[in-house]
Short mmCIF file of C-alpha atoms and ligand atoms in Angstrom, two decimals:
data_model
loop_
_atom_site.label_atom_id
_atom_site.label_comp_id
_atom_site.label_asym_id
_atom_site.label_seq_id
_atom_site.Cartn_x
_atom_site.Cartn_y
_atom_site.Cartn_z
CA UNK A 1 -70.81 6.97 -59.09
CA UNK A 2 -74.06 7.31 -57.11
CA UNK A 3 -76.74 4.88 -58.36
CA UNK A 4 -79.05 7.81 -59.04
CA UNK A 5 -76.48 9.32 -61.40
CA UNK A 6 -76.21 6.02 -63.28
CA UNK A 7 -80.00 5.91 -63.48
CA UNK A 8 -80.16 9.43 -64.93
CA UNK A 9 -77.64 8.60 -67.65
CA UNK A 10 -79.49 5.45 -68.70
CA UNK A 11 -82.91 7.11 -68.63
CA UNK A 12 -81.71 10.07 -70.70
CA UNK A 13 -80.08 7.73 -73.23
CA UNK A 14 -83.36 5.81 -73.56
CA UNK A 15 -85.35 9.03 -74.08
CA UNK A 16 -82.84 10.14 -76.72
CA UNK A 17 -82.97 6.72 -78.46
CA UNK A 18 -86.76 6.97 -78.65
CA UNK A 19 -86.45 10.32 -80.40
CA UNK A 20 -88.24 12.18 -77.63
CA UNK A 21 -85.41 14.00 -75.90
CA UNK A 22 -86.60 17.59 -75.51
CA UNK A 23 -84.35 20.42 -76.58
CA UNK A 24 -85.32 24.03 -75.98
CA UNK A 25 -85.45 26.27 -78.99
CA UNK A 26 -84.14 29.68 -78.04
CA UNK A 27 -86.55 32.15 -79.60
CA UNK A 28 -87.01 35.71 -78.53
CA UNK A 29 -90.58 36.98 -78.60
CA UNK A 30 -91.05 40.37 -80.22
CA UNK A 31 -94.04 42.12 -78.68
CA UNK A 32 -94.67 44.30 -81.71
CA UNK A 33 -94.03 41.70 -84.41
CA UNK A 34 -95.80 38.66 -82.94
CA UNK A 35 -95.96 35.89 -84.20
CA UNK A 36 -92.50 36.68 -85.61
CA UNK A 37 -89.78 35.83 -83.10
CA UNK A 38 -86.04 36.39 -83.37
CA UNK A 39 -83.13 33.96 -83.11
CA UNK A 40 -79.76 34.66 -81.48
CA UNK A 41 -78.29 35.54 -84.90
CA UNK A 42 -81.01 38.17 -85.40
CA UNK A 43 -82.97 36.26 -88.06
CA UNK A 44 -86.75 36.07 -87.72
CA UNK A 45 -88.75 32.90 -87.13
CA UNK A 46 -92.49 32.56 -87.77
CA UNK A 47 -93.95 30.72 -84.77
CA UNK A 48 -96.99 28.44 -85.18
CA UNK A 49 -97.07 26.99 -81.67
CA UNK A 50 -97.61 29.77 -79.20
CA UNK A 51 -100.26 29.46 -76.50
CA UNK A 52 -100.55 33.26 -76.59
CA UNK A 53 -103.61 32.35 -78.65
CA UNK A 54 -104.93 35.87 -79.16
CA UNK A 55 -101.59 37.69 -79.26
CA UNK A 56 -102.54 39.58 -76.08
CA UNK A 57 -99.03 39.21 -74.61
CA UNK A 58 -97.87 42.00 -76.90
CA UNK A 59 -100.97 44.19 -76.73
CA UNK A 60 -100.17 47.77 -75.80
CA UNK A 61 -102.81 48.03 -73.04
CA UNK A 62 -101.29 44.94 -71.38
CA UNK A 63 -97.69 46.13 -71.71
CA UNK A 64 -98.61 49.59 -70.44
CA UNK A 65 -100.43 48.17 -67.41
CA UNK A 66 -97.43 45.96 -66.57
CA UNK A 67 -94.92 48.82 -66.94
CA UNK A 68 -96.96 51.24 -64.90
CA UNK A 69 -97.47 48.73 -62.07
CA UNK A 70 -93.77 47.76 -62.14
CA UNK A 71 -92.73 51.40 -61.88
CA UNK A 72 -95.08 52.10 -58.99
CA UNK A 73 -94.89 48.80 -57.08
CA UNK A 74 -91.65 47.16 -58.19
CA UNK A 75 -90.98 43.76 -59.64
CA UNK A 76 -91.95 41.14 -57.07
CA UNK A 77 -94.85 40.78 -54.65
CA UNK A 78 -92.52 40.39 -51.67
CA UNK A 79 -94.60 37.79 -49.91
CA UNK A 80 -97.44 35.31 -49.93
CA UNK A 81 -100.98 36.66 -50.07
CA UNK A 82 -101.15 36.37 -46.27
CA UNK A 83 -97.73 37.98 -45.71
CA UNK A 84 -97.81 41.38 -47.44
CA UNK A 85 -98.27 39.88 -50.91
CA UNK A 86 -101.75 41.20 -51.71
CA UNK A 87 -101.94 44.30 -53.89
CA UNK A 88 -105.01 46.17 -55.14
CA UNK A 89 -104.35 44.44 -58.48
CA UNK A 90 -104.72 40.98 -56.98
CA UNK A 91 -108.11 41.91 -55.55
CA UNK A 92 -109.21 43.61 -58.78
CA UNK A 93 -108.15 40.58 -60.82
CA UNK A 94 -110.05 38.13 -58.62
CA UNK A 95 -113.16 40.33 -58.83
CA UNK A 96 -112.79 40.55 -62.62
CA UNK A 97 -112.42 36.76 -62.98
CA UNK A 98 -115.36 35.99 -60.69
CA UNK A 99 -117.45 38.39 -62.77
CA UNK A 100 -116.19 36.86 -66.04
CA UNK A 101 -117.42 33.43 -64.99
CA UNK A 102 -120.55 34.75 -63.21
CA UNK A 103 -119.39 33.08 -59.98
CA UNK A 104 -119.43 34.63 -56.50
CA UNK A 105 -115.66 34.25 -55.96
CA UNK A 106 -112.31 33.56 -57.59
CA UNK A 107 -108.82 32.78 -56.28
CA UNK A 108 -105.46 33.39 -57.97
CA UNK A 109 -102.53 30.97 -58.05
CA UNK A 110 -99.03 31.38 -59.43
CA UNK A 111 -99.84 29.21 -62.46
CA UNK A 112 -102.61 27.13 -63.98
CA UNK A 113 -100.65 24.02 -63.03
CA UNK A 114 -100.53 25.08 -59.38
CA UNK A 115 -104.23 25.99 -59.37
CA UNK A 116 -105.22 22.49 -60.54
CA UNK A 117 -102.76 20.70 -58.29
CA UNK A 118 -103.64 22.76 -55.22
CA UNK A 119 -107.40 22.98 -55.69
CA UNK A 120 -107.97 19.32 -56.55
CA UNK A 121 -105.72 17.92 -53.84
CA UNK A 122 -107.30 20.22 -51.25
CA UNK A 123 -110.86 19.33 -52.24
CA UNK A 124 -110.05 15.61 -52.34
CA UNK A 125 -108.23 15.61 -48.99
CA UNK A 126 -111.12 17.34 -47.21
CA UNK A 127 -113.36 14.33 -46.53
CA UNK A 128 -112.23 10.73 -45.98
CA UNK A 129 -114.15 8.96 -48.72
CA UNK A 130 -114.05 11.04 -51.92
CA UNK A 131 -114.49 9.32 -55.26
CA UNK A 132 -113.04 11.27 -58.18
CA UNK A 133 -113.92 10.62 -61.83
CA UNK A 134 -111.16 11.83 -64.12
CA UNK A 135 -111.15 11.98 -67.95
CA UNK A 136 -108.39 9.77 -69.37
CA UNK A 137 -106.87 12.70 -71.27
CA UNK A 138 -106.79 15.14 -68.36
CA UNK A 139 -103.76 17.42 -68.07
CA UNK A 140 -100.78 16.46 -65.89
CA UNK A 141 -101.65 19.23 -63.42
CA UNK A 142 -105.04 17.69 -62.66
CA UNK A 143 -103.47 14.26 -62.34
CA UNK A 144 -100.92 15.71 -59.91
CA UNK A 145 -103.75 17.08 -57.77
CA UNK A 146 -105.67 13.82 -57.84
CA UNK A 147 -102.60 11.66 -57.13
CA UNK A 148 -101.73 13.95 -54.22
CA UNK A 149 -104.98 13.01 -52.46
CA UNK A 150 -106.26 9.86 -50.79
CA UNK A 151 -109.45 9.76 -52.88
CA UNK A 152 -110.51 6.70 -54.86
CA UNK A 153 -109.81 7.53 -58.49
CA UNK A 154 -111.89 6.31 -61.45
CA UNK A 155 -110.59 7.11 -64.93
CA UNK A 156 -113.27 7.33 -67.62
CA UNK A 157 -112.51 6.93 -71.31
CA UNK A 158 -111.98 10.29 -72.98
CA UNK A 159 -115.32 12.15 -73.37
CA UNK A 160 -117.18 8.83 -72.94
CA UNK A 161 -120.47 9.58 -71.13
CA UNK A 162 -121.54 5.95 -70.98
CA UNK A 163 -118.30 4.89 -69.30
CA UNK A 164 -118.52 7.83 -66.90
CA UNK A 165 -122.06 6.85 -65.93
CA UNK A 166 -121.04 3.21 -65.44
CA UNK A 167 -118.32 4.29 -63.02
CA UNK A 168 -120.61 6.74 -61.20
CA UNK A 169 -123.20 4.03 -60.78
CA UNK A 170 -120.65 1.58 -59.37
CA UNK A 171 -119.44 3.98 -56.64
CA UNK A 172 -121.07 4.03 -53.18
CA UNK A 173 -124.17 6.25 -53.49
CA UNK A 174 -123.44 8.18 -50.28
CA UNK A 175 -119.76 8.90 -51.02
CA UNK A 176 -118.83 12.48 -52.03
CA UNK A 177 -118.06 12.54 -55.76
CA UNK A 178 -116.19 14.89 -58.07
CA UNK A 179 -115.98 14.80 -61.87
CA UNK A 180 -112.77 16.43 -63.13
CA UNK A 181 -112.50 17.26 -66.83
CA UNK A 182 -111.48 19.84 -69.41
CA UNK A 183 -113.49 21.76 -71.99
CA UNK A 184 -111.01 22.03 -74.88
CA UNK A 185 -108.46 19.20 -74.93
CA UNK A 186 -105.47 20.85 -76.46
CA UNK A 187 -103.68 17.78 -77.80
CA UNK A 188 -106.80 16.19 -79.35
CA UNK A 189 -108.35 19.54 -80.30
CA UNK A 190 -111.78 18.26 -79.27
CA UNK A 191 -114.36 19.61 -76.81
CA UNK A 192 -116.18 17.86 -73.98
CA UNK A 193 -120.00 17.67 -73.64
CA UNK A 194 -120.12 19.88 -70.53
CA UNK A 195 -123.92 20.00 -70.26
CA UNK A 196 -124.28 16.21 -70.50
CA UNK A 197 -121.54 15.70 -67.90
CA UNK A 198 -123.39 18.14 -65.60
CA UNK A 199 -126.58 16.10 -66.18
CA UNK A 200 -124.76 12.98 -64.96
CA UNK A 201 -123.28 14.91 -62.05
CA UNK A 202 -126.78 15.99 -61.05
CA UNK A 203 -128.14 12.48 -61.33
CA UNK A 204 -125.38 10.96 -59.17
CA UNK A 205 -124.90 13.86 -56.75
CA UNK A 206 -121.38 14.68 -57.99
CA UNK A 207 -119.59 18.04 -58.01
CA UNK A 208 -117.99 19.21 -61.27
CA UNK A 209 -114.47 20.63 -61.73
CA UNK A 210 -113.80 22.02 -65.21
CA UNK A 211 -110.39 23.05 -66.62
CA UNK A 212 -111.09 25.78 -69.20
CA UNK A 213 -107.42 26.68 -69.68
CA UNK A 214 -107.60 26.31 -73.49
CA UNK A 215 -110.94 28.08 -73.73
CA UNK A 216 -110.93 31.17 -71.52
CA UNK A 217 -110.65 34.36 -73.54
CA UNK A 218 -111.76 32.58 -76.71
CA UNK A 219 -115.08 30.75 -76.36
CA UNK A 220 -118.45 32.22 -75.40
CA UNK A 221 -119.86 35.70 -76.06
CA UNK A 222 -117.55 37.32 -73.49
CA UNK A 223 -114.68 34.84 -73.64
CA UNK A 224 -115.59 33.07 -70.39
CA UNK A 225 -115.10 29.65 -72.01
CA UNK A 226 -117.02 26.75 -73.50
CA UNK A 227 -119.31 26.54 -70.44
CA UNK A 228 -120.44 30.09 -71.23
CA UNK A 229 -120.79 29.27 -74.94
CA UNK A 230 -122.97 26.26 -74.09
CA UNK A 231 -124.99 28.17 -71.49
CA UNK A 232 -124.04 25.76 -68.68
CA UNK A 233 -121.50 27.74 -66.60
CA UNK A 234 -123.93 28.03 -63.68
CA UNK A 235 -124.03 24.23 -63.46
CA UNK A 236 -120.26 23.83 -63.10
CA UNK A 237 -119.10 23.97 -59.48
CA UNK A 238 -115.47 24.97 -60.02
CA UNK A 239 -114.08 26.52 -63.22
CA UNK A 240 -110.29 26.64 -63.50
CA UNK A 241 -108.42 28.84 -65.95
CA UNK A 242 -105.07 30.38 -66.78
CA UNK A 243 -103.92 33.92 -67.45
CA UNK A 244 -100.94 32.58 -69.38
CA UNK A 245 -102.57 31.42 -72.61
CA UNK A 246 -105.24 33.51 -74.38
CA UNK A 247 -104.81 36.33 -71.84
CA UNK A 248 -101.09 36.46 -72.68
CA UNK A 249 -99.85 37.02 -69.11
CA UNK A 250 -99.15 34.59 -66.28
CA UNK A 251 -100.95 32.87 -63.39
CA UNK A 252 -103.87 30.53 -62.81
CA UNK A 253 -107.19 30.72 -60.99
CA UNK A 254 -110.33 28.98 -59.89
CA UNK A 255 -113.84 30.45 -59.74
CA UNK A 256 -116.83 29.09 -57.88
CA UNK A 257 -119.07 29.28 -54.86
CA UNK A 258 -117.74 31.59 -52.10
CA UNK A 259 -117.43 28.99 -49.33
CA UNK A 260 -115.59 26.52 -51.57
CA UNK A 261 -113.15 29.19 -52.76
CA UNK A 262 -112.62 30.45 -49.19
CA UNK A 263 -111.98 26.89 -47.98
CA UNK A 264 -109.30 26.34 -50.65
CA UNK A 265 -107.79 29.77 -49.87
CA UNK A 266 -107.61 28.77 -46.21
CA UNK A 267 -106.31 25.21 -46.60
CA UNK A 268 -104.29 24.74 -49.82
CA UNK A 269 -100.51 24.64 -49.19
CA UNK A 270 -100.01 25.51 -52.90
CA UNK A 271 -101.79 28.78 -52.22
CA UNK A 272 -100.63 29.58 -48.69
CA UNK A 273 -96.92 28.82 -48.85
CA UNK A 274 -95.79 30.52 -52.04
CA UNK A 275 -95.11 34.12 -52.98
CA UNK A 276 -98.03 35.65 -54.83
CA UNK A 277 -97.99 36.76 -58.45
CA UNK A 278 -96.01 39.96 -59.06
CA UNK A 279 -98.40 42.96 -58.92
CA UNK A 280 -97.23 43.97 -62.40
CA UNK A 281 -98.49 40.64 -63.73
CA UNK A 282 -101.80 41.00 -61.90
CA UNK A 283 -102.16 44.51 -63.35
CA UNK A 284 -101.35 43.27 -66.87
CA UNK A 285 -103.85 40.43 -66.48
CA UNK A 286 -106.63 42.79 -65.34
CA UNK A 287 -106.01 44.91 -68.44
CA UNK A 288 -105.98 41.84 -70.66
CA UNK A 289 -109.14 40.22 -69.26
CA UNK A 290 -111.03 43.52 -69.45
CA UNK A 291 -109.92 44.07 -73.01
CA UNK A 292 -110.59 40.51 -74.19
CA UNK A 293 -114.09 40.38 -72.68
CA UNK A 294 -115.22 43.21 -74.94
CA UNK A 295 -113.15 42.30 -78.01
CA UNK A 296 -115.48 39.85 -79.78
CA UNK A 297 -113.84 40.68 -83.11
CA UNK A 298 -110.54 39.21 -81.92
CA UNK A 299 -112.32 35.96 -81.02
CA UNK A 300 -114.09 35.87 -84.39
CA UNK A 301 -110.79 36.38 -86.21
CA UNK A 302 -109.14 33.58 -84.22
CA UNK A 303 -111.76 31.08 -85.37
CA UNK A 304 -111.72 32.36 -88.95
CA UNK A 305 -107.92 31.95 -89.03
CA UNK A 306 -108.10 28.43 -87.59
CA UNK A 307 -110.77 27.34 -90.10
CA UNK A 308 -108.79 28.87 -92.97
CA UNK A 309 -105.62 27.01 -91.95
CA UNK A 310 -107.50 23.70 -91.62
CA UNK A 311 -109.01 24.21 -95.07
CA UNK A 312 -105.69 25.11 -96.68
CA UNK A 313 -103.82 22.16 -95.18
CA UNK A 314 -106.53 19.75 -96.26
CA UNK A 315 -106.70 21.26 -99.76
CA UNK A 316 -102.93 20.72 -100.07
CA UNK A 317 -103.36 17.04 -99.14
CA UNK A 318 -101.67 17.51 -95.76
CA UNK A 319 -102.97 15.31 -92.89
CA UNK A 320 -104.75 17.88 -90.72
CA UNK A 321 -106.56 15.94 -87.99
CA UNK A 322 -110.21 16.62 -87.14
CA UNK A 323 -110.55 19.58 -84.78
CA UNK A 324 -113.59 21.07 -83.10
CA UNK A 325 -111.49 23.88 -81.69
CA UNK A 326 -109.03 26.66 -82.57
CA UNK A 327 -106.16 24.14 -82.42
CA UNK A 328 -104.97 22.57 -85.68
CA UNK A 329 -103.14 19.24 -85.21
CA UNK A 330 -101.18 17.82 -88.14
CA UNK A 331 -100.68 14.05 -88.01
CA UNK A 332 -97.10 12.73 -88.27
CA UNK A 333 -97.29 9.37 -86.44
CA UNK A 334 -93.65 8.78 -85.49
CA UNK A 335 -91.58 10.46 -82.79
CA UNK A 336 -88.29 10.71 -84.68
CA UNK A 337 -90.03 11.92 -87.84
CA UNK A 338 -92.06 14.43 -85.85
CA UNK A 339 -88.93 15.92 -84.30
CA UNK A 340 -87.19 15.89 -87.70
CA UNK A 341 -90.05 17.72 -89.43
CA UNK A 342 -90.07 20.36 -86.71
CA UNK A 343 -86.29 20.73 -86.97
CA UNK A 344 -86.38 21.08 -90.78
CA UNK A 345 -89.16 23.68 -90.58
CA UNK A 346 -86.88 25.72 -88.36
CA UNK A 347 -83.54 25.15 -90.09
CA UNK A 348 -84.70 25.41 -93.70
CA UNK A 349 -87.87 27.50 -93.56
CA UNK A 350 -87.47 29.74 -90.48
CA UNK A 351 -90.74 28.52 -88.95
CA UNK A 352 -91.41 26.85 -85.65
CA UNK A 353 -94.04 24.25 -84.74
CA UNK A 354 -93.73 22.10 -81.61
CA UNK A 355 -93.44 18.35 -82.12
CA UNK A 356 -95.89 16.58 -79.78
CA UNK A 357 -94.60 13.14 -78.88
CA UNK A 358 -95.25 10.38 -76.33
CA UNK A 359 -96.04 10.65 -73.42
CA UNK A 360 -98.04 13.79 -74.26
CA UNK A 361 -99.94 11.77 -76.91
CA UNK A 362 -100.02 7.96 -77.37
CA UNK A 363 -97.34 6.41 -79.61
CA UNK A 364 -98.42 6.45 -83.26
CA UNK A 365 -100.33 9.70 -82.71
CA UNK A 366 -97.31 12.01 -82.84
CA UNK A 367 -98.25 15.35 -84.33
CA UNK A 368 -97.37 18.96 -84.93
CA UNK A 369 -99.69 21.18 -82.94
CA UNK A 370 -100.45 24.38 -84.86
CA UNK A 371 -102.10 27.32 -83.16
CA UNK A 372 -102.83 30.08 -85.66
CA UNK A 373 -103.66 33.38 -83.95
CA UNK A 374 -105.59 36.42 -85.21
CA UNK A 375 -102.17 37.78 -86.23
CA UNK A 376 -101.30 34.93 -88.62
CA UNK A 377 -101.87 36.19 -92.18
CA UNK A 378 -102.79 34.39 -95.40
CA UNK A 379 -99.23 34.93 -96.63
CA UNK A 380 -97.89 33.21 -93.51
CA UNK A 381 -100.20 30.26 -94.17
CA UNK A 382 -98.94 30.07 -97.77
CA UNK A 383 -95.39 29.84 -96.42
CA UNK A 384 -96.33 27.07 -94.01
CA UNK A 385 -98.24 24.97 -96.53
CA UNK A 386 -95.42 25.26 -99.10
CA UNK A 387 -92.80 24.24 -96.52
CA UNK A 388 -94.83 21.28 -95.25
CA UNK A 389 -95.38 20.13 -98.81
CA UNK A 390 -91.64 20.18 -99.44
CA UNK A 391 -90.85 18.32 -96.22
CA UNK A 392 -93.73 15.86 -95.91
CA UNK A 393 -94.75 14.85 -99.39
CA UNK A 394 -91.48 13.01 -100.23
CA UNK A 395 -91.59 11.40 -96.77
CA UNK A 396 -95.09 10.06 -97.37
CA UNK A 397 -94.23 8.90 -100.90
CA UNK A 398 -91.28 6.97 -99.46
CA UNK A 399 -93.49 5.40 -96.79
CA UNK A 400 -96.21 4.37 -99.27
C1 PLP B 501 -101.22 24.67 -69.80
C2 PLP B 501 -102.26 23.91 -69.03
C3 PLP B 501 -102.41 24.07 -67.65
C4 PLP B 501 -101.40 24.83 -66.85
O1 PLP B 501 -101.53 26.22 -67.03
P1 PLP B 501 -100.24 27.12 -66.77
O2 PLP B 501 -100.81 28.44 -66.46
O3 PLP B 501 -99.42 27.07 -68.02
O4 PLP B 501 -99.50 26.52 -65.62
C5 PLP B 501 -103.47 23.47 -67.02
N1 PLP B 501 -104.35 22.71 -67.70
C6 PLP B 501 -104.22 22.49 -69.03
C7 PLP B 501 -105.21 21.64 -69.73
C8 PLP B 501 -103.15 23.07 -69.73
O5 PLP B 501 -102.99 22.81 -71.02
#
């Protein structure tokens, strides 16, 4: 046997033994019945872990836009943006996103992951002596971009301004600097102090790169993100977002100053050498972004639903973790137990919530990550609380 094959077997066995082997759960989304999905046997499952945060993936204006574009332009783009892969929908979407963030320009990528990886590595490979300051809880896609560059990397403790300043102060004053961070951290459900980080950036001459993936569509008066909500978007150099979460479609993007965006467009292999988004997806995303920008009621309902779920879990004595966002984490604290609770929710109660285990969160912080949407009703919450009480209360009594 090849040594690599032996390695794979051993590594997989170790992952399984640690209770963190990942198995897909085959669930079929139902556009018209979201958040109710269907299993292979036809039975329905109530899903609590979709990143289609606003339920826009099943919205009729989005589906119609996708169908119409597919009928007129076909399924795939047929090329990169430079090789016959630009449609009127790509241009319209970039214009819409630039306008959303009040930035001069925006650039699409095939996913949020690719946008972070490509943009960060391209920025950090541009000059010889970049210093990058990265929040300790940054998403894997940002880490991939940073690791793919020759820059000196400083990791600051999560949302810790004092530590960030210490590191900024210790770097060579003349070196180009970039602070890379997120607004809403999806696993911790907390929010970064964007304005204060921009203050530090100003003081130390650093650029700012902000991942608003878990905020676009939801935060701020027009859904442009936490930077808009806090009135600091103009101070952020590059805002990165996704079309795959609250906008319910697919694709990623960056928005910022025209020369910076044009430079990344011209130099990033992750932009140049891959087929562009299907026009039908770009058309669906334009429809979604336009709709969401003006649908403040949907945003208000999202936050009302999240607050209601937090309150109900806490009232039932269930260990909802503190959350400053629309995400509701429920503490479990053990990988095997976390997977078991998720499995029992599905098998016995026809509900699905993703178990979040190491390495996504540190060991001991295993959790269920609940994302109620505007379409989750009070009756659905009653079902969830009752099921969690049945599953978790005996577990905790046994542990005590
Ligand atoms: C999901 C996610 C991404 C990647 O976005 P995709 O469009 O799903 O590739 C980037 N950053 C963060 C923080 C994310 O959670």
